[in-house]
Amino acid sequence: MTKLSRDTIRRLRRELLDWYDRSGRRLPWRIRPEDRTAGRVADPYAVWLSEIMLQQTTVPHATPYWHRFLRRWPSVEALAAAPDDDVLTEWAGLGYYARARNLIACARQVAEQGGAFPASIEGLKALPGIGDYTANAILAAAFDKPASVVDGNVERVMTRVFRIETPLPKAKPEITEIAAEIADPDRPGDYAQAIMDLGATICMPRSPACGLCPWRPDCAAQSAGVQTDYPKKIAKTAKPARRGIVWRIERDGRVWIRKRPESGLLGGMMEVPGSDWTAETPEADPPVPAIWETLPEVRHVFTHFALTLEVRRAVAPEGWEPAEGIWADLDRLDSYPLPSVFRKVLVL
DNA sequence: TAGTCGTGGTA
DNA sequence: TTACCAAGACT
């Protein structure tokens, strides 16, 4: 790896931070330079919450969840004391539900240790749900300590500026090395958030706004007109299709739902009972003899397969009670930990 | 290490 | 409609 000259590094830092001071995003969990002037300081709990929610999730999708969580549980102690199902219900619709389970475990661990988040990479990475990226992001944004954040934004910016040909994720160590070199030791928090803002608002995947980019003069891919060829990626395999049947059993405006296993897909969340999800429509008997009506199919795309559900509906026979689960009020679906796929089934 | 794990927006 | 994508972690 060719070392960057001191002058280049100094110029990149200054151009990026000047741009951030002018044009960086105002985000509710973020402390900007003018906020510090006004005496505001970052809340590590609020920063941690934002970082977990933003993993593989867009800012517009995560923001309302962040507000609701912070209003309902203003401190890590409050979150630690919350029942699991309350947290899962509030998380419903945000996806990647292992994050919610880890969120609860992490809050309880921090609360038990006195309520303060660790201000070190090792301490943060020892907590559930905090990996390499998130530890660095919290260290920078919450504690303004030197850190090197490498997320999808940084990967995209760096592979373009330096025309890194190695495909992701193999290029990660190379990118981390360069990113750490450029990171500003004097304003680590602002720097980390600036480089991610650059990726999110200027150096975008499809149509980068190179005309507005502070790093344009230094960008190798832009000079050659090949910005969108980077980052190089390993080709993905096609998503398989799976099918299943769900049984919507209703009684007096309520529907039978039950809890899924704690781990695995949609772990710990509730479900509308049904068959396995397999390549061909599975053979499956209804859980109870009844007159079954066929509703429109529900389609839903997960990370690694596309699902089509055949929906059958019946009124529960008089006197019949399921061996497990609950009768959920169809008018109050928000009060159950229901993932989006089952919400779709219940709003047909 | 490569597979698992959601959702909604956009071109 | 299809494909891609977004502040990744965990096993």
mmCIF file of C-alpha atoms (C1' of nucleotides) in Angstrom:
data_model
loop_
_atom_site.group_PDB
_atom_site.id
_atom_site.type_symbol
_atom_site.label_atom_id
_atom_site.label_comp_id
_atom_site.label_asym_id
_atom_site.label_seq_id
_atom_site.Cartn_x
_atom_site.Cartn_y
_atom_site.Cartn_z
ATOM 1 C CA MET A 1 0.000 0.000 0.000
ATOM 2 C CA THR A 2 1.421 3.319 -1.032
ATOM 3 C CA LYS A 3 1.701 5.755 1.832
ATOM 4 C CA LEU A 4 -0.098 9.035 1.426
ATOM 5 C CA SER A 5 1.994 12.157 1.790
ATOM 6 C CA ARG A 6 1.502 14.280 4.876
ATOM 7 C CA ASP A 7 0.359 17.163 2.721
ATOM 8 C CA THR A 8 -2.259 15.053 1.019
ATOM 9 C CA ILE A 9 -3.576 13.782 4.324
ATOM 10 C CA ARG A 10 -3.684 17.273 5.765
ATOM 11 C CA ARG A 11 -5.530 18.598 2.722
ATOM 12 C CA LEU A 12 -8.076 15.771 2.727
ATOM 13 C CA ARG A 13 -8.824 16.323 6.402
ATOM 14 C CA ARG A 14 -9.274 20.054 6.035
ATOM 15 C CA GLU A 15 -11.437 19.813 2.936
ATOM 16 C CA LEU A 16 -13.669 17.178 4.491
ATOM 17 C CA LEU A 17 -14.132 18.970 7.808
ATOM 18 C CA ASP A 18 -14.761 22.316 6.127
ATOM 19 C CA TRP A 19 -17.414 20.646 4.016
ATOM 20 C CA TYR A 20 -18.932 18.965 7.101
ATOM 21 C CA ASP A 21 -19.099 22.254 9.001
ATOM 22 C CA ARG A 22 -20.993 23.777 6.084
ATOM 23 C CA SER A 23 -23.027 20.909 4.709
ATOM 24 C CA GLY A 24 -23.019 17.944 7.119
ATOM 25 C CA ARG A 25 -26.387 16.541 8.083
ATOM 26 C CA ARG A 26 -28.250 17.657 11.182
ATOM 27 C CA LEU A 27 -29.402 14.439 12.838
ATOM 28 C CA PRO A 28 -31.261 14.229 16.160
ATOM 29 C CA TRP A 29 -28.650 12.013 17.864
ATOM 30 C CA ARG A 30 -25.717 14.016 16.532
ATOM 31 C CA ILE A 31 -23.738 16.747 18.284
ATOM 32 C CA ARG A 32 -22.322 19.201 15.762
ATOM 33 C CA PRO A 33 -19.645 21.850 16.372
ATOM 34 C CA GLU A 34 -22.263 24.570 16.925
ATOM 35 C CA ASP A 35 -24.024 22.310 19.451
ATOM 36 C CA ARG A 36 -20.828 21.978 21.473
ATOM 37 C CA THR A 37 -20.459 25.767 21.382
ATOM 38 C CA ALA A 38 -23.938 25.927 22.874
ATOM 39 C CA GLY A 39 -22.838 23.591 25.663
ATOM 40 C CA ARG A 40 -24.501 20.379 24.452
ATOM 41 C CA VAL A 41 -22.696 17.081 24.856
ATOM 42 C CA ALA A 42 -23.320 13.700 23.271
ATOM 43 C CA ASP A 43 -25.362 11.122 25.207
ATOM 44 C CA PRO A 44 -23.604 7.757 24.739
ATOM 45 C CA TYR A 45 -26.907 5.928 25.280
ATOM 46 C CA ALA A 46 -28.624 7.922 22.530
ATOM 47 C CA VAL A 47 -25.643 7.469 20.204
ATOM 48 C CA TRP A 48 -25.465 3.721 20.853
ATOM 49 C CA LEU A 49 -29.205 3.386 20.190
ATOM 50 C CA SER A 50 -28.864 5.225 16.886
ATOM 51 C CA GLU A 51 -25.897 3.124 15.785
ATOM 52 C CA ILE A 52 -27.679 -0.171 16.452
ATOM 53 C CA MET A 53 -30.798 0.986 14.615
ATOM 54 C CA LEU A 54 -28.797 2.277 11.668
ATOM 55 C CA GLN A 55 -27.053 -1.039 11.010
ATOM 56 C CA GLN A 56 -28.100 -1.900 7.443
ATOM 57 C CA THR A 57 -31.010 0.504 7.862
ATOM 58 C CA THR A 58 -31.698 3.877 6.267
ATOM 59 C CA VAL A 59 -31.837 7.096 8.310
ATOM 60 C CA PRO A 60 -35.487 7.829 7.342
ATOM 61 C CA HIS A 61 -36.573 4.337 8.413
ATOM 62 C CA ALA A 62 -34.692 4.343 11.728
ATOM 63 C CA THR A 63 -35.371 7.913 12.862
ATOM 64 C CA PRO A 64 -38.969 7.558 14.104
ATOM 65 C CA TYR A 65 -38.003 4.387 15.966
ATOM 66 C CA TRP A 66 -35.137 6.243 17.653
ATOM 67 C CA HIS A 67 -37.512 8.974 18.848
ATOM 68 C CA ARG A 68 -40.042 6.469 20.182
ATOM 69 C CA PHE A 69 -37.395 4.445 22.020
ATOM 70 C CA LEU A 70 -35.786 7.491 23.584
ATOM 71 C CA ARG A 71 -39.127 8.897 24.689
ATOM 72 C CA ARG A 72 -40.247 5.590 26.209
ATOM 73 C CA TRP A 73 -36.868 4.600 27.667
ATOM 74 C CA PRO A 74 -34.817 7.785 28.254
ATOM 75 C CA SER A 75 -31.868 6.006 29.863
ATOM 76 C CA VAL A 76 -30.008 2.721 29.568
ATOM 77 C CA GLU A 77 -31.314 1.801 33.029
ATOM 78 C CA ALA A 78 -34.893 2.329 31.857
ATOM 79 C CA LEU A 79 -34.328 0.163 28.795
ATOM 80 C CA ALA A 80 -32.612 -2.491 30.887
ATOM 81 C CA ALA A 81 -35.679 -2.698 33.131
ATOM 82 C CA ALA A 82 -38.144 -3.085 30.248
ATOM 83 C CA PRO A 83 -39.831 -6.442 29.568
ATOM 84 C CA ASP A 84 -38.426 -8.193 26.477
ATOM 85 C CA ASP A 85 -41.772 -8.171 24.667
ATOM 86 C CA ASP A 86 -42.205 -4.410 25.103
ATOM 87 C CA VAL A 87 -38.872 -3.818 23.386
ATOM 88 C CA LEU A 88 -39.579 -6.334 20.604
ATOM 89 C CA THR A 89 -42.988 -4.745 20.017
ATOM 90 C CA GLU A 90 -41.410 -1.303 19.716
ATOM 91 C CA TRP A 91 -38.783 -2.737 17.349
ATOM 92 C CA ALA A 92 -41.345 -4.502 15.127
ATOM 93 C CA GLY A 93 -40.981 -3.429 11.501
ATOM 94 C CA LEU A 94 -37.350 -2.378 11.800
ATOM 95 C CA GLY A 95 -36.021 -5.802 10.837
ATOM 96 C CA TYR A 96 -32.943 -7.821 11.808
ATOM 97 C CA TYR A 97 -34.536 -8.790 15.103
ATOM 98 C CA ALA A 98 -31.327 -10.181 16.556
ATOM 99 C CA ARG A 99 -30.421 -6.516 16.964
ATOM 100 C CA ALA A 100 -33.349 -6.047 19.347
ATOM 101 C CA ARG A 101 -32.439 -9.120 21.362
ATOM 102 C CA ASN A 102 -28.830 -7.933 21.574
ATOM 103 C CA LEU A 103 -30.034 -4.427 22.428
ATOM 104 C CA ILE A 104 -31.818 -5.729 25.504
ATOM 105 C CA ALA A 105 -28.841 -7.869 26.564
ATOM 106 C CA CYS A 106 -26.451 -4.967 26.031
ATOM 107 C CA ALA A 107 -28.574 -2.499 28.016
ATOM 108 C CA ARG A 108 -28.779 -4.918 30.940
ATOM 109 C CA GLN A 109 -25.047 -5.548 30.860
ATOM 110 C CA VAL A 110 -24.257 -1.823 30.831
ATOM 111 C CA ALA A 111 -26.793 -1.096 33.567
ATOM 112 C CA GLU A 112 -25.312 -3.839 35.702
ATOM 113 C CA GLN A 113 -21.848 -2.375 35.234
ATOM 114 C CA GLY A 114 -23.006 0.986 36.601
ATOM 115 C CA GLY A 115 -24.864 2.467 33.649
ATOM 116 C CA ALA A 116 -21.904 3.955 31.786
ATOM 117 C CA PHE A 117 -20.916 2.751 28.319
ATOM 118 C CA PRO A 118 -17.235 1.820 28.098
ATOM 119 C CA ALA A 119 -15.053 4.424 26.361
ATOM 120 C CA SER A 120 -12.739 1.903 24.729
ATOM 121 C CA ILE A 121 -12.877 -0.295 21.637
ATOM 122 C CA GLU A 122 -12.283 -3.468 23.648
ATOM 123 C CA GLY A 123 -14.925 -2.573 26.225
ATOM 124 C CA LEU A 124 -17.503 -1.718 23.582
ATOM 125 C CA LYS A 125 -16.841 -4.757 21.400
ATOM 126 C CA ALA A 126 -17.342 -6.990 24.420
ATOM 127 C CA LEU A 127 -21.007 -5.911 24.488
ATOM 128 C CA PRO A 128 -23.679 -7.837 22.526
ATOM 129 C CA GLY A 129 -24.523 -6.364 19.131
ATOM 130 C CA ILE A 130 -21.460 -4.118 18.987
ATOM 131 C CA GLY A 131 -18.929 -5.147 16.371
ATOM 132 C CA ASP A 132 -15.929 -3.466 14.860
ATOM 133 C CA TYR A 133 -17.755 -0.700 13.055
ATOM 134 C CA THR A 134 -20.192 0.179 15.843
ATOM 135 C CA ALA A 135 -17.486 0.246 18.517
ATOM 136 C CA ASN A 136 -15.478 2.739 16.490
ATOM 137 C CA ALA A 137 -18.558 4.808 15.672
ATOM 138 C CA ILE A 138 -19.581 5.091 19.334
ATOM 139 C CA LEU A 139 -16.039 5.884 20.415
ATOM 140 C CA ALA A 140 -15.907 8.733 17.896
ATOM 141 C CA ALA A 141 -19.437 10.132 18.078
ATOM 142 C CA ALA A 142 -20.133 9.698 21.794
ATOM 143 C CA PHE A 143 -16.662 10.179 23.302
ATOM 144 C CA ASP A 144 -14.837 12.131 20.574
ATOM 145 C CA LYS A 145 -11.956 9.689 20.793
ATOM 146 C CA PRO A 146 -9.706 8.703 17.890
ATOM 147 C CA ALA A 147 -11.371 5.924 15.902
ATOM 148 C CA SER A 148 -11.555 4.631 12.373
ATOM 149 C CA VAL A 149 -15.089 3.958 11.227
ATOM 150 C CA VAL A 150 -15.393 1.745 8.172
ATOM 151 C CA ASP A 151 -18.972 1.207 7.100
ATOM 152 C CA GLY A 152 -20.519 0.855 3.673
ATOM 153 C CA ASN A 153 -20.194 4.598 3.068
ATOM 154 C CA VAL A 154 -16.504 4.677 3.883
ATOM 155 C CA GLU A 155 -15.879 1.599 1.758
ATOM 156 C CA ARG A 156 -17.516 3.278 -1.202
ATOM 157 C CA VAL A 157 -15.678 6.594 -0.754
ATOM 158 C CA MET A 158 -12.258 5.009 -0.280
ATOM 159 C CA THR A 159 -12.507 2.498 -3.116
ATOM 160 C CA ARG A 160 -13.439 5.352 -5.443
ATOM 161 C CA VAL A 161 -10.893 7.921 -4.286
ATOM 162 C CA PHE A 162 -8.057 5.391 -4.417
ATOM 163 C CA ARG A 163 -9.493 3.144 -7.161
ATOM 164 C CA ILE A 164 -9.161 0.030 -5.070
ATOM 165 C CA GLU A 165 -9.636 -2.920 -7.426
ATOM 166 C CA THR A 166 -9.882 -5.609 -4.779
ATOM 167 C CA PRO A 167 -13.536 -6.668 -4.482
ATOM 168 C CA LEU A 168 -15.417 -6.384 -1.179
ATOM 169 C CA PRO A 169 -15.340 -7.780 1.380
ATOM 170 C CA LYS A 170 -11.727 -8.781 0.725
ATOM 171 C CA ALA A 171 -10.684 -5.125 0.434
ATOM 172 C CA LYS A 172 -11.791 -4.341 3.986
ATOM 173 C CA PRO A 173 -8.312 -4.470 5.640
ATOM 174 C CA GLU A 174 -6.854 -2.274 2.912
ATOM 175 C CA ILE A 175 -9.657 0.253 3.337
ATOM 176 C CA THR A 176 -9.355 0.206 7.116
ATOM 177 C CA GLU A 177 -5.667 1.021 6.872
ATOM 178 C CA ILE A 178 -6.195 4.022 4.615
ATOM 179 C CA ALA A 179 -9.181 5.262 6.611
ATOM 180 C CA ALA A 180 -7.177 5.146 9.823
ATOM 181 C CA GLU A 181 -4.400 7.170 8.195
ATOM 182 C CA ILE A 182 -6.732 9.911 7.057
ATOM 183 C CA ALA A 183 -8.848 10.095 10.246
ATOM 184 C CA ASP A 184 -8.340 13.424 11.990
ATOM 185 C CA PRO A 185 -6.844 13.021 15.481
ATOM 186 C CA ASP A 186 -7.921 16.543 16.476
ATOM 187 C CA ARG A 187 -11.636 16.180 15.634
ATOM 188 C CA PRO A 188 -12.233 12.421 15.634
ATOM 189 C CA GLY A 189 -15.982 12.622 16.249
ATOM 190 C CA ASP A 190 -16.658 15.158 13.527
ATOM 191 C CA TYR A 191 -14.320 13.367 11.152
ATOM 192 C CA ALA A 192 -16.070 10.010 11.528
ATOM 193 C CA GLN A 193 -19.475 11.524 10.939
ATOM 194 C CA ALA A 194 -18.197 13.661 8.084
ATOM 195 C CA ILE A 195 -16.784 10.746 6.090
ATOM 196 C CA MET A 196 -20.055 8.846 6.463
ATOM 197 C CA ASP A 197 -22.059 11.926 5.458
ATOM 198 C CA LEU A 198 -19.884 12.278 2.393
ATOM 199 C CA GLY A 199 -20.740 8.724 1.390
ATOM 200 C CA ALA A 200 -24.423 9.118 2.191
ATOM 201 C CA THR A 201 -25.115 12.487 0.565
ATOM 202 C CA ILE A 202 -22.399 13.037 -2.092
ATOM 203 C CA CYS A 203 -20.586 9.802 -2.927
ATOM 204 C CA MET A 204 -23.804 7.853 -3.433
ATOM 205 C CA PRO A 205 -23.987 4.375 -4.985
ATOM 206 C CA ARG A 206 -25.850 5.211 -8.218
ATOM 207 C CA SER A 207 -25.521 8.897 -9.067
ATOM 208 C CA PRO A 208 -22.695 10.471 -7.075
ATOM 209 C CA ALA A 209 -22.785 14.276 -6.887
ATOM 210 C CA CYS A 210 -19.129 14.701 -7.769
ATOM 211 C CA GLY A 211 -19.626 18.381 -8.593
ATOM 212 C CA LEU A 212 -20.247 19.037 -4.896
ATOM 213 C CA CYS A 213 -17.535 16.758 -3.527
ATOM 214 C CA PRO A 214 -14.705 18.274 -1.477
ATOM 215 C CA TRP A 215 -12.462 15.360 -2.460
ATOM 216 C CA ARG A 216 -13.105 15.588 -6.196
ATOM 217 C CA PRO A 217 -9.566 16.827 -7.031
ATOM 218 C CA ASP A 218 -8.103 13.802 -5.256
ATOM 219 C CA CYS A 219 -10.525 11.163 -6.543
ATOM 220 C CA ALA A 220 -8.906 8.667 -8.921
ATOM 221 C CA ALA A 221 -12.188 7.129 -10.067
ATOM 222 C CA GLN A 222 -13.726 10.524 -10.819
ATOM 223 C CA SER A 223 -10.692 11.595 -12.857
ATOM 224 C CA ALA A 224 -11.165 8.512 -15.016
ATOM 225 C CA GLY A 225 -14.962 8.849 -15.123
ATOM 226 C CA VAL A 226 -15.493 5.410 -13.605
ATOM 227 C CA GLN A 227 -16.958 6.337 -10.193
ATOM 228 C CA THR A 228 -19.868 3.940 -10.296
ATOM 229 C CA ASP A 229 -17.609 0.974 -11.123
ATOM 230 C CA TYR A 230 -16.534 1.074 -7.464
ATOM 231 C CA PRO A 231 -16.581 -0.572 -5.049
ATOM 232 C CA LYS A 232 -15.938 -3.842 -6.878
ATOM 233 C CA LYS A 233 -18.034 -6.615 -5.399
ATOM 234 C CA ILE A 234 -18.254 -10.381 -5.553
ATOM 235 C CA ALA A 235 -21.297 -11.346 -7.620
ATOM 236 C CA LYS A 236 -24.249 -12.392 -5.481
ATOM 237 C CA THR A 237 -26.172 -15.603 -5.961
ATOM 238 C CA ALA A 238 -29.812 -15.302 -6.981
ATOM 239 C CA LYS A 239 -32.483 -15.393 -4.285
ATOM 240 C CA PRO A 240 -34.371 -18.688 -4.137
ATOM 241 C CA ALA A 241 -38.160 -18.627 -3.928
ATOM 242 C CA ARG A 242 -39.988 -20.304 -1.066
ATOM 243 C CA ARG A 243 -43.671 -20.923 -0.449
ATOM 244 C CA GLY A 244 -45.739 -21.575 2.620
ATOM 245 C CA ILE A 245 -49.270 -21.620 4.030
ATOM 246 C CA VAL A 246 -50.520 -19.587 6.989
ATOM 247 C CA TRP A 247 -53.697 -20.284 8.952
ATOM 248 C CA ARG A 248 -55.562 -17.161 10.007
ATOM 249 C CA ILE A 249 -57.929 -18.411 12.707
ATOM 250 C CA GLU A 250 -60.251 -15.708 13.972
ATOM 251 C CA ARG A 251 -62.819 -15.258 16.702
ATOM 252 C CA ASP A 252 -64.656 -12.087 17.737
ATOM 253 C CA GLY A 253 -62.255 -9.674 16.005
ATOM 254 C CA ARG A 254 -59.203 -11.470 17.259
ATOM 255 C CA VAL A 255 -56.688 -13.803 15.652
ATOM 256 C CA TRP A 256 -54.525 -16.619 16.948
ATOM 257 C CA ILE A 257 -50.783 -15.815 16.989
ATOM 258 C CA ARG A 258 -47.905 -17.432 18.826
ATOM 259 C CA LYS A 259 -44.262 -16.867 19.712
ATOM 260 C CA ARG A 260 -41.493 -18.074 17.398
ATOM 261 C CA PRO A 261 -38.313 -19.739 18.691
ATOM 262 C CA GLU A 262 -35.865 -17.339 20.348
ATOM 263 C CA SER A 263 -33.156 -17.702 17.701
ATOM 264 C CA GLY A 264 -33.096 -17.881 13.927
ATOM 265 C CA LEU A 265 -35.287 -16.067 11.435
ATOM 266 C CA LEU A 266 -37.622 -13.550 13.151
ATOM 267 C CA GLY A 267 -36.431 -15.053 16.434
ATOM 268 C CA GLY A 268 -38.423 -14.129 19.518
ATOM 269 C CA MET A 269 -41.119 -12.393 17.476
ATOM 270 C CA MET A 270 -44.722 -13.582 17.082
ATOM 271 C CA GLU A 271 -46.178 -15.332 14.024
ATOM 272 C CA VAL A 272 -49.374 -16.371 12.375
ATOM 273 C CA PRO A 273 -49.203 -20.183 12.620
ATOM 274 C CA GLY A 274 -48.469 -21.992 9.383
ATOM 275 C CA SER A 275 -46.437 -24.540 7.437
ATOM 276 C CA ASP A 276 -42.703 -24.657 6.843
ATOM 277 C CA TRP A 277 -41.423 -22.441 4.024
ATOM 278 C CA THR A 278 -40.073 -24.611 1.227
ATOM 279 C CA ALA A 279 -39.274 -24.498 -2.497
ATOM 280 C CA GLU A 280 -42.612 -26.096 -3.419
ATOM 281 C CA THR A 281 -45.911 -25.455 -1.681
ATOM 282 C CA PRO A 282 -45.749 -27.807 1.294
ATOM 283 C CA GLU A 283 -48.386 -30.352 2.207
ATOM 284 C CA ALA A 284 -49.934 -29.065 5.403
ATOM 285 C CA ASP A 285 -53.091 -29.874 7.326
ATOM 286 C CA PRO A 286 -55.017 -27.095 9.051
ATOM 287 C CA PRO A 287 -54.576 -26.970 12.831
ATOM 288 C CA VAL A 288 -58.321 -27.474 13.251
ATOM 289 C CA PRO A 289 -61.161 -28.675 11.003
ATOM 290 C CA ALA A 290 -63.113 -25.664 9.804
ATOM 291 C CA ILE A 291 -64.469 -23.970 6.717
ATOM 292 C CA TRP A 292 -61.410 -22.370 5.152
ATOM 293 C CA GLU A 293 -61.557 -19.340 2.917
ATOM 294 C CA THR A 294 -58.637 -18.491 0.599
ATOM 295 C CA LEU A 295 -57.318 -14.921 0.775
ATOM 296 C CA PRO A 296 -54.913 -13.253 -1.689
ATOM 297 C CA GLU A 297 -51.297 -14.426 -1.530
ATOM 298 C CA VAL A 298 -48.769 -12.400 0.438
ATOM 299 C CA ARG A 299 -45.321 -11.778 -1.030
ATOM 300 C CA HIS A 300 -42.391 -10.741 1.114
ATOM 301 C CA VAL A 301 -38.677 -10.556 0.365
ATOM 302 C CA PHE A 302 -36.126 -11.470 3.018
ATOM 303 C CA THR A 303 -32.387 -11.000 2.756
ATOM 304 C CA HIS A 304 -31.694 -14.388 1.221
ATOM 305 C CA PHE A 305 -35.008 -15.683 -0.157
ATOM 306 C CA ALA A 306 -38.343 -14.470 -1.531
ATOM 307 C CA LEU A 307 -41.442 -15.782 0.180
ATOM 308 C CA THR A 308 -44.974 -16.303 -1.103
ATOM 309 C CA LEU A 309 -47.581 -17.158 1.514
ATOM 310 C CA GLU A 310 -50.940 -18.725 0.781
ATOM 311 C CA VAL A 311 -53.366 -17.305 3.332
ATOM 312 C CA ARG A 312 -56.301 -19.363 4.607
ATOM 313 C CA ARG A 313 -58.864 -17.879 6.962
ATOM 314 C CA ALA A 314 -61.482 -19.550 9.154
ATOM 315 C CA VAL A 315 -63.597 -18.803 12.185
ATOM 316 C CA ALA A 316 -62.448 -20.835 15.165
ATOM 317 C CA PRO A 317 -64.894 -23.669 15.964
ATOM 318 C CA GLU A 318 -66.861 -23.075 19.136
ATOM 319 C CA GLY A 319 -65.117 -24.476 22.183
ATOM 320 C CA TRP A 320 -61.779 -24.915 20.398
ATOM 321 C CA GLU A 321 -58.739 -23.371 22.084
ATOM 322 C CA PRO A 322 -55.140 -23.455 20.787
ATOM 323 C CA ALA A 323 -52.566 -25.209 22.959
ATOM 324 C CA GLU A 324 -50.221 -22.218 22.835
ATOM 325 C CA GLY A 325 -50.099 -18.542 21.868
ATOM 326 C CA ILE A 326 -52.631 -15.769 22.324
ATOM 327 C CA TRP A 327 -55.735 -14.239 20.768
ATOM 328 C CA ALA A 328 -54.486 -10.947 19.326
ATOM 329 C CA ASP A 329 -56.808 -8.000 18.797
ATOM 330 C CA LEU A 330 -56.938 -7.295 15.043
ATOM 331 C CA ASP A 331 -57.556 -3.601 15.775
ATOM 332 C CA ARG A 332 -54.401 -3.297 17.858
ATOM 333 C CA LEU A 333 -51.705 -5.048 15.836
ATOM 334 C CA ASP A 334 -49.216 -2.391 16.973
ATOM 335 C CA SER A 335 -49.258 -3.816 20.472
ATOM 336 C CA TYR A 336 -47.710 -7.155 19.487
ATOM 337 C CA PRO A 337 -44.161 -8.012 18.369
ATOM 338 C CA LEU A 338 -45.269 -8.812 14.807
ATOM 339 C CA PRO A 339 -42.732 -8.706 11.963
ATOM 340 C CA SER A 340 -43.855 -7.037 8.741
ATOM 341 C CA VAL A 341 -44.491 -10.287 6.883
ATOM 342 C CA PHE A 342 -47.196 -11.334 9.379
ATOM 343 C CA ARG A 343 -48.602 -7.833 9.570
ATOM 344 C CA LYS A 344 -49.179 -8.119 5.812
ATOM 345 C CA VAL A 345 -51.063 -11.376 6.414
ATOM 346 C CA LEU A 346 -53.309 -9.736 9.012
ATOM 347 C CA VAL A 347 -54.215 -6.557 7.155
ATOM 348 C CA LEU A 348 -55.552 -8.391 4.062
ATOM 349 C "C1'" DT B 1 -15.181 -17.829 6.015
ATOM 350 C "C1'" DA B 2 -19.322 -17.740 4.032
ATOM 351 C "C1'" DG B 3 -24.103 -17.976 5.275
ATOM 352 C "C1'" DT B 4 -27.749 -16.048 8.097
ATOM 353 C "C1'" DC B 5 -30.521 -12.329 9.368
ATOM 354 C "C1'" DG B 6 -35.621 -7.640 7.468
ATOM 355 C "C1'" DT B 7 -37.496 -3.964 5.520
ATOM 356 C "C1'" DG B 8 -38.854 -0.321 2.445
ATOM 357 C "C1'" DG B 9 -37.292 2.853 -1.092
ATOM 358 C "C1'" DT B 10 -35.598 3.600 -5.710
ATOM 359 C "C1'" DA B 11 -34.202 3.168 -10.713
ATOM 360 C "C1'" DT C 1 -41.051 -6.462 -12.083
ATOM 361 C "C1'" DT C 2 -36.582 -7.121 -10.894
ATOM 362 C "C1'" DA C 3 -32.440 -5.860 -8.746
ATOM 363 C "C1'" DC C 4 -29.930 -3.253 -5.810
ATOM 364 C "C1'" DC C 5 -29.177 -1.068 -1.736
ATOM 365 C "C1'" DA C 6 -28.766 1.074 3.621
ATOM 366 C "C1'" DA C 7 -24.252 3.600 9.719
ATOM 367 C "C1'" DG C 8 -23.110 -4.830 10.150
ATOM 368 C "C1'" DA C 9 -23.040 -8.556 13.722
ATOM 369 C "C1'" DC C 10 -22.762 -13.160 14.658
ATOM 370 C "C1'" DT C 11 -21.679 -17.981 13.947
#
